[in-house]
């Protein structure tokens, strides 16, 4: 099983606070961190918006939150997919021909594939990218 921190860290800057990690919630606008990750329980919870769950729930929320998630042109997804994901391909740097805009998120390829797996997506290689189907 993948550690919840590996799934969340590409999307949230986390700082250790005791046994937990805290950061700004990716699901709503905030200036004071209210998003907490408990690695011992493998859960997250935001006191600001109430989003809570495990790695699978985080993946589902990230994949379905609409305009906050960005899709790279090299990925093709099912017609009912409403977001986009930019996949980093080399050492934390994304490969894409347009700048990220406010609210877009970047995921490493392994993180995206793990999020897709946890969300019940089926990802297969395709010339020029991946094909994700739900």
Short mmCIF file of N, CA and C in Angstrom, two decimals:
data_model
loop_
_atom_site.label_atom_id
_atom_site.label_comp_id
_atom_site.label_asym_id
_atom_site.label_seq_id
_atom_site.Cartn_x
_atom_site.Cartn_y
_atom_site.Cartn_z
N UNK A 1 0.84 -1.17 0.00
CA UNK A 1 0.00 0.00 0.00
C UNK A 1 0.89 1.25 0.00
N UNK A 2 0.53 2.22 -0.80
CA UNK A 2 1.26 3.48 -0.88
C UNK A 2 0.96 4.35 0.33
N UNK A 3 2.00 4.97 0.88
CA UNK A 3 1.85 5.87 2.02
C UNK A 3 1.03 7.09 1.60
N UNK A 4 0.09 7.51 2.43
CA UNK A 4 -0.78 8.64 2.11
C UNK A 4 0.02 9.91 1.85
N UNK A 5 1.17 10.07 2.52
CA UNK A 5 1.99 11.26 2.29
C UNK A 5 2.51 11.31 0.85
N UNK A 6 2.80 10.16 0.25
CA UNK A 6 3.26 10.12 -1.14
C UNK A 6 2.17 10.57 -2.10
N UNK A 7 0.92 10.34 -1.75
CA UNK A 7 -0.20 10.75 -2.59
C UNK A 7 -0.49 12.24 -2.42
N UNK A 8 -0.40 12.74 -1.20
CA UNK A 8 -0.80 14.12 -0.91
C UNK A 8 0.31 15.14 -1.18
N UNK A 9 1.56 14.80 -0.89
CA UNK A 9 2.66 15.77 -1.00
C UNK A 9 2.79 16.45 -2.37
N UNK A 10 2.53 15.78 -3.49
CA UNK A 10 2.63 16.50 -4.77
C UNK A 10 1.59 17.62 -4.92
N UNK A 11 0.57 17.62 -4.07
CA UNK A 11 -0.53 18.58 -4.20
C UNK A 11 -0.61 19.58 -3.05
N UNK A 12 0.04 19.25 -1.93
CA UNK A 12 -0.05 20.10 -0.74
C UNK A 12 1.33 20.22 -0.11
N UNK A 13 1.78 21.46 0.14
CA UNK A 13 3.03 21.67 0.87
C UNK A 13 2.74 21.37 2.34
N UNK A 14 3.35 20.30 2.86
CA UNK A 14 3.08 19.86 4.23
C UNK A 14 4.26 20.16 5.14
N UNK A 15 3.96 20.58 6.36
CA UNK A 15 4.98 20.78 7.38
C UNK A 15 4.64 19.90 8.57
N UNK A 16 5.68 19.29 9.14
CA UNK A 16 5.47 18.42 10.29
C UNK A 16 5.05 19.24 11.50
N UNK A 17 4.04 18.74 12.21
CA UNK A 17 3.56 19.38 13.44
C UNK A 17 3.24 18.24 14.41
N UNK A 18 4.21 17.92 15.27
CA UNK A 18 4.05 16.76 16.15
C UNK A 18 4.11 15.49 15.33
N UNK A 19 3.13 14.60 15.53
CA UNK A 19 3.10 13.35 14.76
C UNK A 19 2.39 13.51 13.42
N UNK A 20 1.74 14.65 13.20
CA UNK A 20 0.98 14.90 11.98
C UNK A 20 1.69 15.90 11.07
N UNK A 21 1.09 16.12 9.90
CA UNK A 21 1.56 17.12 8.94
C UNK A 21 0.40 18.06 8.64
N UNK A 22 0.70 19.35 8.46
CA UNK A 22 -0.35 20.33 8.17
C UNK A 22 0.02 21.13 6.92
N UNK A 23 -1.01 21.64 6.25
CA UNK A 23 -0.81 22.46 5.06
C UNK A 23 -2.11 23.13 4.66
N UNK A 24 -2.04 23.92 3.58
CA UNK A 24 -3.24 24.57 3.05
C UNK A 24 -4.07 23.55 2.30
N UNK A 25 -5.35 23.54 2.52
CA UNK A 25 -6.24 22.57 1.90
C UNK A 25 -6.32 22.81 0.39
N UNK A 26 -6.18 21.75 -0.42
CA UNK A 26 -6.28 21.90 -1.88
C UNK A 26 -7.72 21.99 -2.37
N UNK A 27 -8.70 21.83 -1.48
CA UNK A 27 -10.10 21.78 -1.89
C UNK A 27 -10.86 23.09 -1.68
N UNK A 28 -10.22 24.07 -1.04
CA UNK A 28 -10.85 25.39 -0.87
C UNK A 28 -9.75 26.42 -0.65
N UNK A 29 -10.08 27.69 -0.83
CA UNK A 29 -9.12 28.77 -0.64
C UNK A 29 -8.98 29.06 0.85
N UNK A 30 -7.74 29.14 1.32
CA UNK A 30 -7.49 29.50 2.72
C UNK A 30 -6.10 30.08 2.86
N UNK A 31 -5.89 30.85 3.92
CA UNK A 31 -4.59 31.45 4.19
C UNK A 31 -3.91 30.81 5.38
N UNK A 32 -4.69 30.21 6.27
CA UNK A 32 -4.16 29.53 7.46
C UNK A 32 -4.36 28.03 7.28
N UNK A 33 -3.29 27.23 7.44
CA UNK A 33 -3.41 25.79 7.24
C UNK A 33 -4.46 25.14 8.15
N UNK A 34 -5.40 24.43 7.53
CA UNK A 34 -6.40 23.69 8.30
C UNK A 34 -6.46 22.23 7.84
N UNK A 35 -5.56 21.86 6.92
CA UNK A 35 -5.53 20.52 6.34
C UNK A 35 -4.49 19.70 7.10
N UNK A 36 -4.89 18.59 7.70
CA UNK A 36 -4.01 17.76 8.52
C UNK A 36 -3.93 16.35 7.96
N UNK A 37 -2.71 15.80 7.92
CA UNK A 37 -2.50 14.42 7.50
C UNK A 37 -1.94 13.66 8.69
N UNK A 38 -2.56 12.53 9.01
CA UNK A 38 -2.10 11.66 10.09
C UNK A 38 -1.50 10.41 9.45
N UNK A 39 -0.15 10.35 9.32
CA UNK A 39 0.46 9.21 8.65
C UNK A 39 0.28 7.89 9.39
N UNK A 40 0.14 7.93 10.72
CA UNK A 40 -0.03 6.68 11.47
C UNK A 40 -1.40 6.06 11.19
N UNK A 41 -2.41 6.89 10.96
CA UNK A 41 -3.76 6.41 10.64
C UNK A 41 -4.01 6.35 9.14
N UNK A 42 -3.07 6.93 8.34
CA UNK A 42 -3.21 7.00 6.88
C UNK A 42 -4.49 7.73 6.48
N UNK A 43 -4.75 8.88 7.15
CA UNK A 43 -5.95 9.68 6.88
C UNK A 43 -5.58 11.16 6.76
N UNK A 44 -6.50 11.93 6.18
CA UNK A 44 -6.38 13.38 6.12
C UNK A 44 -7.71 13.97 6.57
N UNK A 45 -7.67 15.22 7.04
CA UNK A 45 -8.91 15.91 7.40
C UNK A 45 -8.67 17.41 7.34
N UNK A 46 -9.64 18.14 6.79
CA UNK A 46 -9.59 19.60 6.75
C UNK A 46 -10.66 20.15 7.69
N UNK A 47 -10.23 20.93 8.66
CA UNK A 47 -11.17 21.54 9.59
C UNK A 47 -11.93 22.69 8.94
N UNK A 48 -11.42 23.21 7.82
CA UNK A 48 -12.06 24.32 7.14
C UNK A 48 -13.26 23.92 6.30
N UNK A 49 -13.10 22.87 5.47
CA UNK A 49 -14.19 22.48 4.56
C UNK A 49 -14.80 21.13 4.90
N UNK A 50 -14.17 20.39 5.83
CA UNK A 50 -14.73 19.12 6.24
C UNK A 50 -14.32 17.93 5.41
N UNK A 51 -13.46 18.14 4.40
CA UNK A 51 -12.99 17.01 3.59
C UNK A 51 -12.12 16.11 4.46
N UNK A 52 -12.45 14.83 4.54
CA UNK A 52 -11.70 13.87 5.35
C UNK A 52 -11.72 12.53 4.65
N UNK A 53 -10.72 11.71 4.94
CA UNK A 53 -10.73 10.36 4.39
C UNK A 53 -9.34 9.76 4.31
N UNK A 54 -9.24 8.73 3.47
CA UNK A 54 -7.97 8.03 3.27
C UNK A 54 -7.39 8.44 1.91
N UNK A 55 -6.35 7.74 1.47
CA UNK A 55 -5.71 8.07 0.20
C UNK A 55 -6.67 7.96 -0.97
N UNK A 56 -7.55 6.97 -0.95
CA UNK A 56 -8.53 6.80 -2.02
C UNK A 56 -9.50 7.96 -2.09
N UNK A 57 -9.95 8.44 -0.95
CA UNK A 57 -10.87 9.58 -0.92
C UNK A 57 -10.16 10.84 -1.41
N UNK A 58 -8.89 11.02 -1.02
CA UNK A 58 -8.13 12.18 -1.49
C UNK A 58 -8.01 12.12 -3.02
N UNK A 59 -7.69 10.95 -3.55
CA UNK A 59 -7.57 10.79 -5.00
C UNK A 59 -8.88 11.13 -5.69
N UNK A 60 -9.99 10.62 -5.17
CA UNK A 60 -11.30 10.91 -5.76
C UNK A 60 -11.59 12.41 -5.74
N UNK A 61 -11.32 13.06 -4.62
CA UNK A 61 -11.57 14.50 -4.52
C UNK A 61 -10.70 15.28 -5.49
N UNK A 62 -9.43 14.89 -5.63
CA UNK A 62 -8.54 15.59 -6.55
C UNK A 62 -8.96 15.38 -8.00
N UNK A 63 -9.42 14.18 -8.33
CA UNK A 63 -9.79 13.89 -9.72
C UNK A 63 -11.14 14.46 -10.11
N UNK A 64 -11.99 14.76 -9.14
CA UNK A 64 -13.34 15.21 -9.47
C UNK A 64 -13.64 16.64 -9.07
N UNK A 65 -12.64 17.37 -8.59
CA UNK A 65 -12.94 18.71 -8.08
C UNK A 65 -13.09 19.76 -9.17
N UNK A 66 -13.10 19.36 -10.41
CA UNK A 66 -13.37 20.29 -11.51
C UNK A 66 -12.16 21.08 -11.95
N UNK A 67 -12.27 22.41 -12.06
CA UNK A 67 -11.21 23.20 -12.66
C UNK A 67 -9.92 23.25 -11.86
N UNK A 68 -9.90 22.74 -10.62
CA UNK A 68 -8.68 22.79 -9.85
C UNK A 68 -7.63 21.80 -10.29
N UNK A 69 -7.99 20.77 -11.03
CA UNK A 69 -7.04 19.76 -11.48
C UNK A 69 -6.87 19.90 -12.99
N UNK A 70 -5.65 19.77 -13.51
CA UNK A 70 -5.34 20.07 -14.90
C UNK A 70 -4.87 18.84 -15.68
N UNK A 71 -5.35 18.64 -16.91
CA UNK A 71 -4.98 17.47 -17.73
C UNK A 71 -3.95 17.83 -18.78
N UNK A 72 -2.83 17.12 -18.80
CA UNK A 72 -1.80 17.31 -19.81
C UNK A 72 -2.32 16.86 -21.17
N UNK A 73 -1.88 17.51 -22.23
CA UNK A 73 -2.34 17.17 -23.57
C UNK A 73 -1.98 15.74 -23.97
N UNK A 74 -1.01 15.12 -23.28
CA UNK A 74 -0.62 13.76 -23.60
C UNK A 74 -1.48 12.70 -22.93
N UNK A 75 -2.49 13.11 -22.18
CA UNK A 75 -3.39 12.16 -21.54
C UNK A 75 -4.76 12.28 -22.18
N UNK A 76 -5.42 11.15 -22.37
CA UNK A 76 -6.77 11.14 -22.93
C UNK A 76 -7.66 10.46 -21.91
N UNK A 77 -8.75 11.08 -21.53
CA UNK A 77 -9.61 10.52 -20.49
C UNK A 77 -11.02 10.35 -20.98
N UNK A 78 -11.79 9.63 -20.21
CA UNK A 78 -13.19 9.38 -20.56
C UNK A 78 -13.94 10.70 -20.70
N UNK A 79 -14.96 10.75 -21.56
CA UNK A 79 -15.69 11.99 -21.80
C UNK A 79 -16.30 12.64 -20.56
N UNK A 80 -16.62 11.85 -19.52
CA UNK A 80 -17.24 12.44 -18.33
C UNK A 80 -16.22 13.00 -17.35
N UNK A 81 -14.93 12.94 -17.66
CA UNK A 81 -13.89 13.50 -16.80
C UNK A 81 -13.97 15.02 -16.88
N UNK A 82 -13.99 15.71 -15.74
CA UNK A 82 -14.19 17.16 -15.74
C UNK A 82 -12.94 17.95 -15.40
N UNK A 83 -11.82 17.29 -15.12
CA UNK A 83 -10.63 18.03 -14.73
C UNK A 83 -9.46 17.77 -15.64
N UNK A 84 -8.30 18.33 -15.28
CA UNK A 84 -7.08 18.11 -16.03
C UNK A 84 -5.97 17.82 -15.03
N UNK A 85 -4.99 17.00 -15.44
CA UNK A 85 -3.84 16.67 -14.59
C UNK A 85 -2.58 16.90 -15.40
N UNK A 86 -1.66 17.72 -14.91
CA UNK A 86 -0.36 17.89 -15.55
C UNK A 86 0.56 16.87 -14.91
N UNK A 87 1.18 16.02 -15.72
CA UNK A 87 2.04 14.96 -15.19
C UNK A 87 3.50 15.40 -15.28
N UNK A 88 4.19 15.38 -14.14
CA UNK A 88 5.62 15.67 -14.13
C UNK A 88 6.34 14.43 -14.64
N UNK A 89 7.24 14.61 -15.58
CA UNK A 89 7.91 13.46 -16.16
C UNK A 89 9.37 13.33 -15.75
N UNK A 90 10.00 14.44 -15.32
CA UNK A 90 11.41 14.38 -14.96
C UNK A 90 11.68 15.18 -13.69
N UNK A 91 12.15 14.53 -12.66
CA UNK A 91 12.66 15.14 -11.43
C UNK A 91 11.88 16.37 -10.97
N UNK A 92 10.58 16.22 -10.79
CA UNK A 92 9.77 17.29 -10.24
C UNK A 92 9.44 18.41 -11.21
N UNK A 93 9.79 18.29 -12.48
CA UNK A 93 9.47 19.33 -13.45
C UNK A 93 8.44 18.80 -14.42
N UNK A 94 7.38 19.55 -14.61
CA UNK A 94 6.34 19.10 -15.52
C UNK A 94 6.73 19.41 -16.96
N UNK A 95 6.23 18.61 -17.86
CA UNK A 95 6.47 18.80 -19.28
C UNK A 95 5.16 19.22 -19.90
N UNK A 96 5.08 20.46 -20.30
CA UNK A 96 3.85 20.95 -20.90
C UNK A 96 4.15 22.26 -21.62
N UNK A 97 3.38 22.56 -22.66
CA UNK A 97 3.68 23.72 -23.50
C UNK A 97 2.87 24.95 -23.12
N UNK A 98 2.25 24.97 -21.96
CA UNK A 98 1.51 26.14 -21.51
C UNK A 98 1.72 26.30 -20.01
N UNK A 99 1.66 27.53 -19.49
CA UNK A 99 1.88 27.73 -18.05
C UNK A 99 0.69 27.28 -17.22
N UNK A 100 0.96 26.88 -15.99
CA UNK A 100 -0.12 26.55 -15.07
C UNK A 100 -0.81 27.83 -14.65
N UNK A 101 -2.10 27.79 -14.49
CA UNK A 101 -2.84 28.95 -14.01
C UNK A 101 -3.24 28.71 -12.56
N UNK A 102 -3.68 29.74 -11.89
CA UNK A 102 -4.06 29.64 -10.48
C UNK A 102 -5.08 28.52 -10.27
N UNK A 103 -4.83 27.67 -9.30
CA UNK A 103 -5.76 26.60 -8.99
C UNK A 103 -5.43 25.29 -9.66
N UNK A 104 -4.46 25.26 -10.59
CA UNK A 104 -4.09 24.01 -11.23
C UNK A 104 -3.07 23.29 -10.36
N UNK A 105 -3.04 21.97 -10.46
CA UNK A 105 -2.14 21.17 -9.65
C UNK A 105 -1.26 20.31 -10.54
N UNK A 106 -0.07 19.99 -10.05
CA UNK A 106 0.87 19.16 -10.78
C UNK A 106 1.05 17.86 -10.01
N UNK A 107 1.08 16.74 -10.73
CA UNK A 107 1.29 15.44 -10.09
C UNK A 107 2.44 14.73 -10.79
N UNK A 108 3.24 13.98 -10.03
CA UNK A 108 4.23 13.13 -10.67
C UNK A 108 3.48 12.00 -11.35
N UNK A 109 4.10 11.39 -12.35
CA UNK A 109 3.43 10.29 -13.04
C UNK A 109 3.08 9.16 -12.08
N UNK A 110 4.01 8.72 -11.18
CA UNK A 110 3.63 7.67 -10.23
C UNK A 110 2.47 8.09 -9.33
N UNK A 111 2.46 9.36 -8.88
CA UNK A 111 1.36 9.82 -8.03
C UNK A 111 0.05 9.82 -8.78
N UNK A 112 0.07 10.28 -10.05
CA UNK A 112 -1.15 10.29 -10.85
C UNK A 112 -1.66 8.87 -11.04
N UNK A 113 -0.76 7.94 -11.37
CA UNK A 113 -1.18 6.56 -11.60
C UNK A 113 -1.75 5.95 -10.32
N UNK A 114 -1.14 6.26 -9.17
CA UNK A 114 -1.65 5.74 -7.90
C UNK A 114 -3.00 6.36 -7.57
N UNK A 115 -3.15 7.68 -7.81
CA UNK A 115 -4.44 8.33 -7.58
C UNK A 115 -5.51 7.72 -8.48
N UNK A 116 -5.14 7.49 -9.74
CA UNK A 116 -6.10 6.90 -10.68
C UNK A 116 -6.50 5.50 -10.22
N UNK A 117 -5.51 4.72 -9.76
CA UNK A 117 -5.81 3.36 -9.28
C UNK A 117 -6.74 3.41 -8.07
N UNK A 118 -6.45 4.28 -7.12
CA UNK A 118 -7.28 4.39 -5.92
C UNK A 118 -8.68 4.89 -6.23
N UNK A 119 -8.81 5.68 -7.30
CA UNK A 119 -10.12 6.22 -7.69
C UNK A 119 -10.89 5.25 -8.59
N UNK A 120 -10.28 4.10 -8.92
CA UNK A 120 -10.97 3.12 -9.75
C UNK A 120 -10.81 3.38 -11.24
N UNK A 121 -9.80 4.16 -11.64
CA UNK A 121 -9.56 4.42 -13.05
C UNK A 121 -8.67 3.31 -13.61
N UNK A 122 -8.85 3.01 -14.88
CA UNK A 122 -8.03 2.03 -15.58
C UNK A 122 -7.15 2.81 -16.55
N UNK A 123 -5.83 2.75 -16.39
CA UNK A 123 -4.91 3.52 -17.22
C UNK A 123 -4.09 2.56 -18.06
N UNK A 124 -4.10 2.77 -19.38
CA UNK A 124 -3.33 1.92 -20.29
C UNK A 124 -2.43 2.79 -21.16
N UNK A 125 -1.23 2.27 -21.53
CA UNK A 125 -0.35 3.04 -22.42
C UNK A 125 -1.00 3.23 -23.79
N UNK A 126 -0.71 4.36 -24.39
CA UNK A 126 -1.19 4.65 -25.74
C UNK A 126 -0.12 5.50 -26.41
N UNK A 127 0.05 5.36 -27.70
CA UNK A 127 1.06 6.15 -28.38
C UNK A 127 0.84 7.63 -28.10
N UNK A 128 1.87 8.29 -27.57
CA UNK A 128 1.76 9.72 -27.27
C UNK A 128 1.15 10.03 -25.92
N UNK A 129 0.88 9.02 -25.09
CA UNK A 129 0.32 9.33 -23.78
C UNK A 129 -0.32 8.12 -23.15
N UNK A 130 -1.28 8.36 -22.29
CA UNK A 130 -2.01 7.31 -21.59
C UNK A 130 -3.49 7.47 -21.85
N UNK A 131 -4.21 6.38 -21.73
CA UNK A 131 -5.65 6.42 -21.89
C UNK A 131 -6.26 6.02 -20.57
N UNK A 132 -6.96 6.92 -19.91
CA UNK A 132 -7.57 6.62 -18.61
C UNK A 132 -9.07 6.45 -18.79
N UNK A 133 -9.59 5.36 -18.27
CA UNK A 133 -11.01 5.10 -18.37
C UNK A 133 -11.54 4.74 -17.00
N UNK A 134 -12.76 5.12 -16.72
CA UNK A 134 -13.36 4.83 -15.42
C UNK A 134 -14.33 3.69 -15.56
#
